[in-house]
Coordinates of C-alpha atoms and ligand atoms in Angstrom, one line a residue:
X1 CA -74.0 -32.3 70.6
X2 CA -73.8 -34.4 67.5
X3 CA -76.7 -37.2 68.7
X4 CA -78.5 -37.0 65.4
X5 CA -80.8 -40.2 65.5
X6 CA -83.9 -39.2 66.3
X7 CA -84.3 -37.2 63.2
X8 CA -83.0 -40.1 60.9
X9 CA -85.4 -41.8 58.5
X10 CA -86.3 -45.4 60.2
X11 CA -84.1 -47.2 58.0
X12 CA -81.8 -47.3 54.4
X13 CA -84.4 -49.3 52.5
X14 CA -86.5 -45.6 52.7
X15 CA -83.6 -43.9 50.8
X16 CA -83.1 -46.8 48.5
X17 CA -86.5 -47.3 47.7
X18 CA -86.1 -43.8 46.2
X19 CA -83.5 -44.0 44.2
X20 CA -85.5 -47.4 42.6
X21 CA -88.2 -45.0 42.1
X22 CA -85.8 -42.8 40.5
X23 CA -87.1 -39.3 41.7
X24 CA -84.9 -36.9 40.6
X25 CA -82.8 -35.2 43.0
X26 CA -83.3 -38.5 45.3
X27 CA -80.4 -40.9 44.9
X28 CA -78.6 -43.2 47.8
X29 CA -75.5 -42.2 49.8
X30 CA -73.0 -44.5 50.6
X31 CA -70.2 -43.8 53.3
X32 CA -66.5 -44.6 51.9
X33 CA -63.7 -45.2 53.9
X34 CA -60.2 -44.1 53.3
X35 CA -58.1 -44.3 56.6
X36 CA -57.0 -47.0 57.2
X37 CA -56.9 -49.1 54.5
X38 CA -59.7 -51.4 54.2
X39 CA -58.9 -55.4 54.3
X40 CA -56.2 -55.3 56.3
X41 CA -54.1 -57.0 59.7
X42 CA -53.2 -54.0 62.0
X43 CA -51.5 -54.8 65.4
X44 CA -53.3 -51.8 67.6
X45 CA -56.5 -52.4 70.0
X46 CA -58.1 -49.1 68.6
X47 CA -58.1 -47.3 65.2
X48 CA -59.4 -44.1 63.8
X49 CA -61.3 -44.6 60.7
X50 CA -62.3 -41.8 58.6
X51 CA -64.2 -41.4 55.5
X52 CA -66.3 -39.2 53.0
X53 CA -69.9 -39.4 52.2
X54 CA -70.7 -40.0 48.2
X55 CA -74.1 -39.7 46.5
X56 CA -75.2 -42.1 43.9
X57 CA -78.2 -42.2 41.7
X58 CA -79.4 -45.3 40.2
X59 CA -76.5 -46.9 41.5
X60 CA -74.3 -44.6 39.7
X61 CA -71.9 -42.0 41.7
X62 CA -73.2 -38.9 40.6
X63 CA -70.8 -36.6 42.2
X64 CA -67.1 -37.1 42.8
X65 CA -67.2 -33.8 45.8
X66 CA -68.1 -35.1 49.1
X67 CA -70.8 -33.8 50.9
X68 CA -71.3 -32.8 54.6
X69 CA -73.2 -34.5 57.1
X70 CA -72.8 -37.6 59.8
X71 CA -71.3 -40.9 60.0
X72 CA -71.1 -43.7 62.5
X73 CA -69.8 -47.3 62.6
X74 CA -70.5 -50.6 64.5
X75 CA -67.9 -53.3 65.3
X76 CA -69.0 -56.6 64.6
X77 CA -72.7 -56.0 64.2
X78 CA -72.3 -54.3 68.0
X79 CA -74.0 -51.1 69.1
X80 CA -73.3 -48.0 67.1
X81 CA -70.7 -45.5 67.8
X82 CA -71.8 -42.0 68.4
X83 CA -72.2 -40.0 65.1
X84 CA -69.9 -37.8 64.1
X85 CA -70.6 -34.1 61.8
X86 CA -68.3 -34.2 58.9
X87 CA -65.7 -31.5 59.4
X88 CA -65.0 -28.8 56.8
X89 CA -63.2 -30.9 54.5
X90 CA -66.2 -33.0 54.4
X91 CA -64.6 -35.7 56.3
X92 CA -66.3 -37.9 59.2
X93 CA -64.0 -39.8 61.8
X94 CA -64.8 -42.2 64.3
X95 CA -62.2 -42.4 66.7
X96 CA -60.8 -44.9 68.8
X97 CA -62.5 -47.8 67.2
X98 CA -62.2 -50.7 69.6
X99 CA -60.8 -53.9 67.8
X100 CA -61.4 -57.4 68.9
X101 CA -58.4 -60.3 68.9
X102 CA -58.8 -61.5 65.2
X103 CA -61.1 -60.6 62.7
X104 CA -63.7 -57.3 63.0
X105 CA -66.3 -56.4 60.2
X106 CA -66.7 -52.8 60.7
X107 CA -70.1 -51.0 59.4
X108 CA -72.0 -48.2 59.6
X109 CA -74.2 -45.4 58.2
X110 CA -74.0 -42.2 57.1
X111 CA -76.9 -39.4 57.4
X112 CA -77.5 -36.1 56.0
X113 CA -80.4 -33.6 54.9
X114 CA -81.3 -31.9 52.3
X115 CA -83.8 -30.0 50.5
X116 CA -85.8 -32.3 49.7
X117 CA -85.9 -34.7 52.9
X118 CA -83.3 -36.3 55.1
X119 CA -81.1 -39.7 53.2
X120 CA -79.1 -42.2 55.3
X121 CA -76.1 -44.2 53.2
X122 CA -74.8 -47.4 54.6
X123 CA -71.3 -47.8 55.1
X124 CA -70.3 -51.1 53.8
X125 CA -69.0 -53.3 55.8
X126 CA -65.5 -54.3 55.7
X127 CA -62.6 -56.2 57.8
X128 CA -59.8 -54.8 59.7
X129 CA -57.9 -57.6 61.1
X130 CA -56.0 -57.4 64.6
X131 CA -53.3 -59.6 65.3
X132 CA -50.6 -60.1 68.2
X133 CA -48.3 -62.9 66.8
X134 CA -46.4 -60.4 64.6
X135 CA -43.6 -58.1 65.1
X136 CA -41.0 -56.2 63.1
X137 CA -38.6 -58.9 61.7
X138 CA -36.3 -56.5 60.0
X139 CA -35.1 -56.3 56.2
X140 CA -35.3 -59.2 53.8
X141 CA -32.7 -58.9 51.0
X142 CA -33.4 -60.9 47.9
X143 CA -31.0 -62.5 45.3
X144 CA -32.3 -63.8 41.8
X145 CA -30.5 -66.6 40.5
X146 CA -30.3 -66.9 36.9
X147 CA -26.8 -68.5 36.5
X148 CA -27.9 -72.1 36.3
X149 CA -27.4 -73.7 33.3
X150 CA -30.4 -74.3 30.5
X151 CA -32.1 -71.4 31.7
X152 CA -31.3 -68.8 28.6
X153 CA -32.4 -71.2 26.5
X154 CA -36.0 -71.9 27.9
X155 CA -36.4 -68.0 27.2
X156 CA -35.5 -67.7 23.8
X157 CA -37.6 -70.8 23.2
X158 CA -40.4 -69.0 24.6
X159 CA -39.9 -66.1 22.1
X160 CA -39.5 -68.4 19.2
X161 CA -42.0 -70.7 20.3
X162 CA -45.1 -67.5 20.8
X163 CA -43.8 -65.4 17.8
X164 CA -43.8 -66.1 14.1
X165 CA -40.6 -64.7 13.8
X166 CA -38.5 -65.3 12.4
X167 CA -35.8 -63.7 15.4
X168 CA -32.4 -63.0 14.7
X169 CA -30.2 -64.1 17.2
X170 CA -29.7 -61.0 18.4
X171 CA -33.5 -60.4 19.0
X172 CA -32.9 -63.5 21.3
X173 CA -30.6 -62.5 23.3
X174 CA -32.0 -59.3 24.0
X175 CA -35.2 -60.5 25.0
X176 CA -33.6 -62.5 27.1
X177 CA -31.6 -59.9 29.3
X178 CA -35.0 -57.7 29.1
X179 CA -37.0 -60.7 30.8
X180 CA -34.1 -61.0 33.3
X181 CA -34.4 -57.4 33.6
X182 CA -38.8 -57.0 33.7
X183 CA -38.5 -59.7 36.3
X184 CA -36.2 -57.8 38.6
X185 CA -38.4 -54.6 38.4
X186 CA -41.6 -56.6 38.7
X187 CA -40.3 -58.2 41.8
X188 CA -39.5 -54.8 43.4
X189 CA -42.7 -53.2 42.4
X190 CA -44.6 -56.1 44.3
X191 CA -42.7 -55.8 47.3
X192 CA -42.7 -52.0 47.2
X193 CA -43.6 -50.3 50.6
X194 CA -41.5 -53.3 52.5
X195 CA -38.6 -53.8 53.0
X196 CA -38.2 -56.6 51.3
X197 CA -35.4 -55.5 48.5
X198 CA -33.5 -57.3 45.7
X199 CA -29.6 -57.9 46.7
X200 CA -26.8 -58.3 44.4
X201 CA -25.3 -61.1 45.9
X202 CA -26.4 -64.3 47.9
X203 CA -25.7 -64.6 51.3
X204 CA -26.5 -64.8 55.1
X205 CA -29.5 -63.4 55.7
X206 CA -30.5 -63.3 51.9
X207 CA -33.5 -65.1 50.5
X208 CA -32.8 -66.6 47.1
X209 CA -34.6 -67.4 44.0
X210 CA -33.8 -69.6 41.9
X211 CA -34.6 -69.8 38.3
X212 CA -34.0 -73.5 36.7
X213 CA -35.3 -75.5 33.7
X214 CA -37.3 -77.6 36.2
X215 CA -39.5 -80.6 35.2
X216 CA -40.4 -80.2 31.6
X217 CA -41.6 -83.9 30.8
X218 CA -44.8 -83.1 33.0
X219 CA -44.7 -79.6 32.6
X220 CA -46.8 -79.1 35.7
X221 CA -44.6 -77.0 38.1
X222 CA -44.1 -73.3 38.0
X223 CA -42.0 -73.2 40.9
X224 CA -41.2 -74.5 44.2
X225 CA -40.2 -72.6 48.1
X226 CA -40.9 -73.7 51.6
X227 CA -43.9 -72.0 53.6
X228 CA -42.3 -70.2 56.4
X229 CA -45.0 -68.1 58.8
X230 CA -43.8 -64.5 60.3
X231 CA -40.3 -65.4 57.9
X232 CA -38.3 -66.7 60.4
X233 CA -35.6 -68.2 58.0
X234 CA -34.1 -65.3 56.0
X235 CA -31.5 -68.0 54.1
X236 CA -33.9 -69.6 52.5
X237 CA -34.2 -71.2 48.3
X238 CA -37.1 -70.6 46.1
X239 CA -37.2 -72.0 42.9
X240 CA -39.1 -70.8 39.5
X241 CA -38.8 -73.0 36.6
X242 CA -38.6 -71.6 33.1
X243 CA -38.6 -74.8 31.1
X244 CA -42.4 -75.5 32.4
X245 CA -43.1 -71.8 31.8
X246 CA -41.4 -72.4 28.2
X247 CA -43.5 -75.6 27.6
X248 CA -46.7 -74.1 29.1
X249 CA -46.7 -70.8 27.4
X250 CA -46.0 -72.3 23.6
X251 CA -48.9 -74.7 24.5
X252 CA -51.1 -72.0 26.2
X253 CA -49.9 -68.5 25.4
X254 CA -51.9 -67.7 22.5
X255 CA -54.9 -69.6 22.9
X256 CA -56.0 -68.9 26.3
X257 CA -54.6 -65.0 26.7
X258 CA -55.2 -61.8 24.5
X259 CA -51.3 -62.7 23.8
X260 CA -50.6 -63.0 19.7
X261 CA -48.4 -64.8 17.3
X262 CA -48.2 -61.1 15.6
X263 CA -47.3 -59.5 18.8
X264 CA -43.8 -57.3 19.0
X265 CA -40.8 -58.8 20.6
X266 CA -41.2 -56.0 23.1
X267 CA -45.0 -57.4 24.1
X268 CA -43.6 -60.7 24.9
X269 CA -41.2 -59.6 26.8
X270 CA -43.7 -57.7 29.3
X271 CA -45.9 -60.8 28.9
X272 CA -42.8 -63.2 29.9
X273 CA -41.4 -61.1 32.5
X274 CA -44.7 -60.6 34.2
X275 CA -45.5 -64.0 34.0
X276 CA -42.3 -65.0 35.5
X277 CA -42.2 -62.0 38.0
X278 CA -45.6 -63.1 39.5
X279 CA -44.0 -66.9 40.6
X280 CA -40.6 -65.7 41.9
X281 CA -42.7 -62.9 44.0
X282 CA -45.3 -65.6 44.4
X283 CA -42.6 -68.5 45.6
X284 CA -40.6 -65.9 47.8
X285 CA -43.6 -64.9 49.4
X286 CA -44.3 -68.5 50.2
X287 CA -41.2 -68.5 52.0
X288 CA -41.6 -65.0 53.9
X289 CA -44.9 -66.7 55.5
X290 CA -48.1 -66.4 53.0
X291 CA -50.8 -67.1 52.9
X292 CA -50.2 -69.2 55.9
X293 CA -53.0 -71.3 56.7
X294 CA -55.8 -71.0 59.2
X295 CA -57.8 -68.1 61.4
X296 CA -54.5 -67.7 63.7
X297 CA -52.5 -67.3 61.1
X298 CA -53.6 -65.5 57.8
X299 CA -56.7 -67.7 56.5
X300 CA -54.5 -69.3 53.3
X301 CA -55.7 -72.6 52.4
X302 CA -55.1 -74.5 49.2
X303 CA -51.9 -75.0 50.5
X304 CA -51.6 -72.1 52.0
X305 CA -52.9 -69.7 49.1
X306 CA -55.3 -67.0 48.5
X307 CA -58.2 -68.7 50.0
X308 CA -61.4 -68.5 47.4
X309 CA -63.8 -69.7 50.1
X310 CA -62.4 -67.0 52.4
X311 CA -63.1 -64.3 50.2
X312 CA -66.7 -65.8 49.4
X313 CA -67.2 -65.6 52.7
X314 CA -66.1 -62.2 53.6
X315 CA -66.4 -58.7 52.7
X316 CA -62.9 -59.1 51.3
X317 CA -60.8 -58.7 48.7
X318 CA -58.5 -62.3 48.5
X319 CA -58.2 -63.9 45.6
X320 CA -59.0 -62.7 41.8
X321 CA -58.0 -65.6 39.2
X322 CA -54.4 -65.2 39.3
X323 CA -54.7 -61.2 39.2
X324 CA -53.2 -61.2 43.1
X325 CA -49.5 -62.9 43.5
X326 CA -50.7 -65.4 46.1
X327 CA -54.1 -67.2 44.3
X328 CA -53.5 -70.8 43.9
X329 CA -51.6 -72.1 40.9
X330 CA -54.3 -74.3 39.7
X331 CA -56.8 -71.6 39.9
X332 CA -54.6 -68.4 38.4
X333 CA -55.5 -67.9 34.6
X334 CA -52.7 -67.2 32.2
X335 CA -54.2 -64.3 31.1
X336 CA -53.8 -62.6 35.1
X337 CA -50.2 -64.5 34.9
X338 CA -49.0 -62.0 32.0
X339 CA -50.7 -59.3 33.5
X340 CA -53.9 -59.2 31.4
X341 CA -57.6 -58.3 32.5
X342 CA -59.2 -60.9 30.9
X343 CA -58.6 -63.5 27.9
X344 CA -59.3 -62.1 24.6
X345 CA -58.7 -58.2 25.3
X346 CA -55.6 -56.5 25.9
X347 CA -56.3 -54.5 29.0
X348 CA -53.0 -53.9 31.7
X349 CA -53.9 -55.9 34.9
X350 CA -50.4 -56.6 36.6
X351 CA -50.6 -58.8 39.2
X352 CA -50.2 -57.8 42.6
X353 CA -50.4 -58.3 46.5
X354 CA -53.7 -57.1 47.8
X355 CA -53.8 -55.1 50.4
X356 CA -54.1 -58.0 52.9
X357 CA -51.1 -59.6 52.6
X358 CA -49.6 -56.3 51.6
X359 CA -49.9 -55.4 55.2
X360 CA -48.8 -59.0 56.7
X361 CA -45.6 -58.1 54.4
X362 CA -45.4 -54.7 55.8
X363 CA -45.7 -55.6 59.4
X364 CA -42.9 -57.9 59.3
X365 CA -40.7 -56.3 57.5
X366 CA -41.5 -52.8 57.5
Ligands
ZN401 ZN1 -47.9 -71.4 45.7

C-alpha cells in the first residue's frame, strides 16, 4: 500500500513558505535524481529513474545523508505516477517510466513526515530525450595531423608571443611537443566513455584532424570540418588552425583570461593545449554529427552548435560560454577556451561535452 496522498500537505508553497519563515527544524526538501543521467537522449520507451530525497534550509542543503520517505514523478506535466517508499538505502524508484517520441520533461514530488509536521519537496524537472534515428555505428578511430608545414612555428610563437621570456630554444621546442602531447590527452579525455579513440595512423575508416597555419591575415577561423549527423562518413578531414590561434592568443590571451605574461612555461602549455584540444574535439565532433540542427535531430542551431535559446528554454544543461566543446565559436570566451572558470581568476574549468551530447556520442559509438 504506498498511496500516501491524502495525508500530503495541499501543496509545496506550504513547505516553502516555512523555510522563508525560517522556523527551525522546518527547511524544504527537494528530490534528486541520480539514475539515469539527467539531460540526456536514451533509445528505450520506458526508464527506471531513481533518486534520494535531500533537505535544505534557507536554500542551503543542510544534510548530505538522505532521508526516507516517498517520491513520484509526472511525464510531461501528465498524471502522477504512484508513490513510491524509499527503500533501506533511502532510495525511491519509479519504474517503467513511459517516454514519449522526442523530448519528456520529467517531474515530481517527494513527501515525508516528521516530528514536527509532514514536508513535500519538488522534484525538479528535467529532460530525458527519446530517440529512434540512432543506432550503434561502431568505433571511430582518430588521427591528429601535425606534420604540415608552419605549424611548429605558430606554437612557439605563441609561447614567445604570451610570455616575457626570454625562452631558450630549447624551452621552445619542448613546449611544443608538450602541446602536441596535452592535445592528444585532452582529446581522449573528451571522448572518454566512447569509442571514439585516437589512432596512430590515417586511414580507411579513420577520422582526421588536421592542424594547419590557416588564415592568419583575418585571423577569424579556429578551425574548419563538415557536419555529418549519426557519423556516417568515418574518412572524414577536420581542420584546426594554429596560426589564428597564434595571432588570437598574443592579441587576447592576457587581457581577456586570468592567463599572465609572468605565467610558467608549464601554464601555457596547459592553457595552449586546452585551448587547442577544445577545437580539434570541437571540429571532430562536428564531423561525427553535433550539434545537428533541429527537434529531429539534436536541437543545434548556430550552425549546428550548442543552441543558447535551447537551453533558455529548457530545463537543460547546453551551452555555458565556451565551457562545453560544442558552444558556438563566436559566443565561447577565451577564458572557457584555456580551460578557466571565469576571466580574471585562475580556477580549473576544462572544457567538456555535457551530458547531452555525451550520450548522442555514446549511442553511436558506444
Ligand atoms: Zn563549430
Amino acid at each position: 500500500m504506498k498511496a500516501h496522498s491524502s495525508s500530503r500537505p495541499a501543496s509545496r508553497k506550504w513547505a516553502v513558505g516555512l523555510a522563508l519563515a525560517a522556523i527551525p527544524l522546518f527547511g524544504f526538501d527537494r528530490g534528486c535524481v541520480t539514475q539515469p543521467q539527467t539531460d540526456i537522449l536514451v533509445t528505450s520507451s520506458s526508464v527506471n529513474v531513481q533518486g534520494y530525497i535531500h533537505r535544505f534550509d534557507d536554500n542551503t542543503l543542510q544534510w548530505q545523508e538522505n532521508m526516507a520517505g516517498w517520491a513520484h514523478l509526472r511525464v510531461n506535466g501528465g498524471g502522477f505516477m504512484v508513490w513510491d517508499q524509499t527503500d533501506a538505502n533511502n532510495v525511491w524508484q519509479q519504474s517503467g517510466v513511459p517516454l514519449s517520441l522526442g523530448v519528456n520533461v520529467l517531474d515530481g514530488e517527494t513527501w515525508r513526515a516528521t516530528p514536527n509536521g509532514n514536508i513535500v519537496g519538488s522534484i525538479d524537472g528535467f529532460i530525458l530525450e527519446r530517440k529512434n534515428d540512432l543506432a550503434a555505428n561502431g568505433s571511430q578511430p582518430v588521427f591528429l595531423d601535425w606534420s604540415a608545414s608552419g605549424v611548429d612555428a605558430e606554437l612557439k610563437a605563441i609561447a614567445t608571443g604570451t610570455l616575457n621570456g626570454p625562452l631558450t630554444a630549447a624551452q621552445q621546442t619542448a613546449f611544443v611537443n608538450d602541446v602536441k602531447a596535452g592535445v592528444a590527452s585532452f582529446f581522449a579525455n573528451a571522448y572518454a566513455g566512447t569509442s571514439i579513440t585516437l589512432a596512430s595512423a590515417p586511414g580507411i575508416g579513420v577520422h582526421t584532424v588536421k592542424f594547419l597555419v590557416g588564415d592568419t591575415t583575418k585571423c577569424n577561423l579556429l578551425g574548419k570540418s563538415p557536419g555529418d549527423y549519426k557519423n556516417t562518413n568515418k574518412t572524414q578531414t577536420s581542420q584546426v588552425f594554429v596560426g589564428v590561434f597564434r595571432c588570437m592568443l598574443v592579441k587576447k590571451l592576457v587581457s581577456t583570461t586570468p592567463a599572465e605574461l609572468t605565467d610558467t612555461l608549464a601554464m601555457r602549455v596547459q592553457d595552449v593545449a586546452t585551448a587547442i584540444g577544445r577545437t580539434a574535439a570541437h571540429e571532430a565532433g562536428h564531423s561525427f554529427g553535433l550539434v545537428s540542427i533541429g527537434p529531429t535531430r539534436l536541437h543545434g542551431c548556430e550552425d549546428s552548435h550548442n543552441c543558447e535559446a535551447y537551453d533558455d528554454a529548457n530545463p537543460s544543461d547546453r551551452f555555458d560560454v565556451g565551457h562545453h566543446i560544442m558552444d558556438p565559436g563566436n559566443k565561447s570566451q577565451f577564458y572557457a577556451r584555456i580551460g578557466q572558470a571565469n576571466p580574471t581568476t585562475r580556477a580549473t574549468k576544462k572544457p567538456y561535452f555535457e551530458r547531452y551530447g555525451k550520450s548522442y556520442l555514446k549511442i553511436i559509438h558506444p
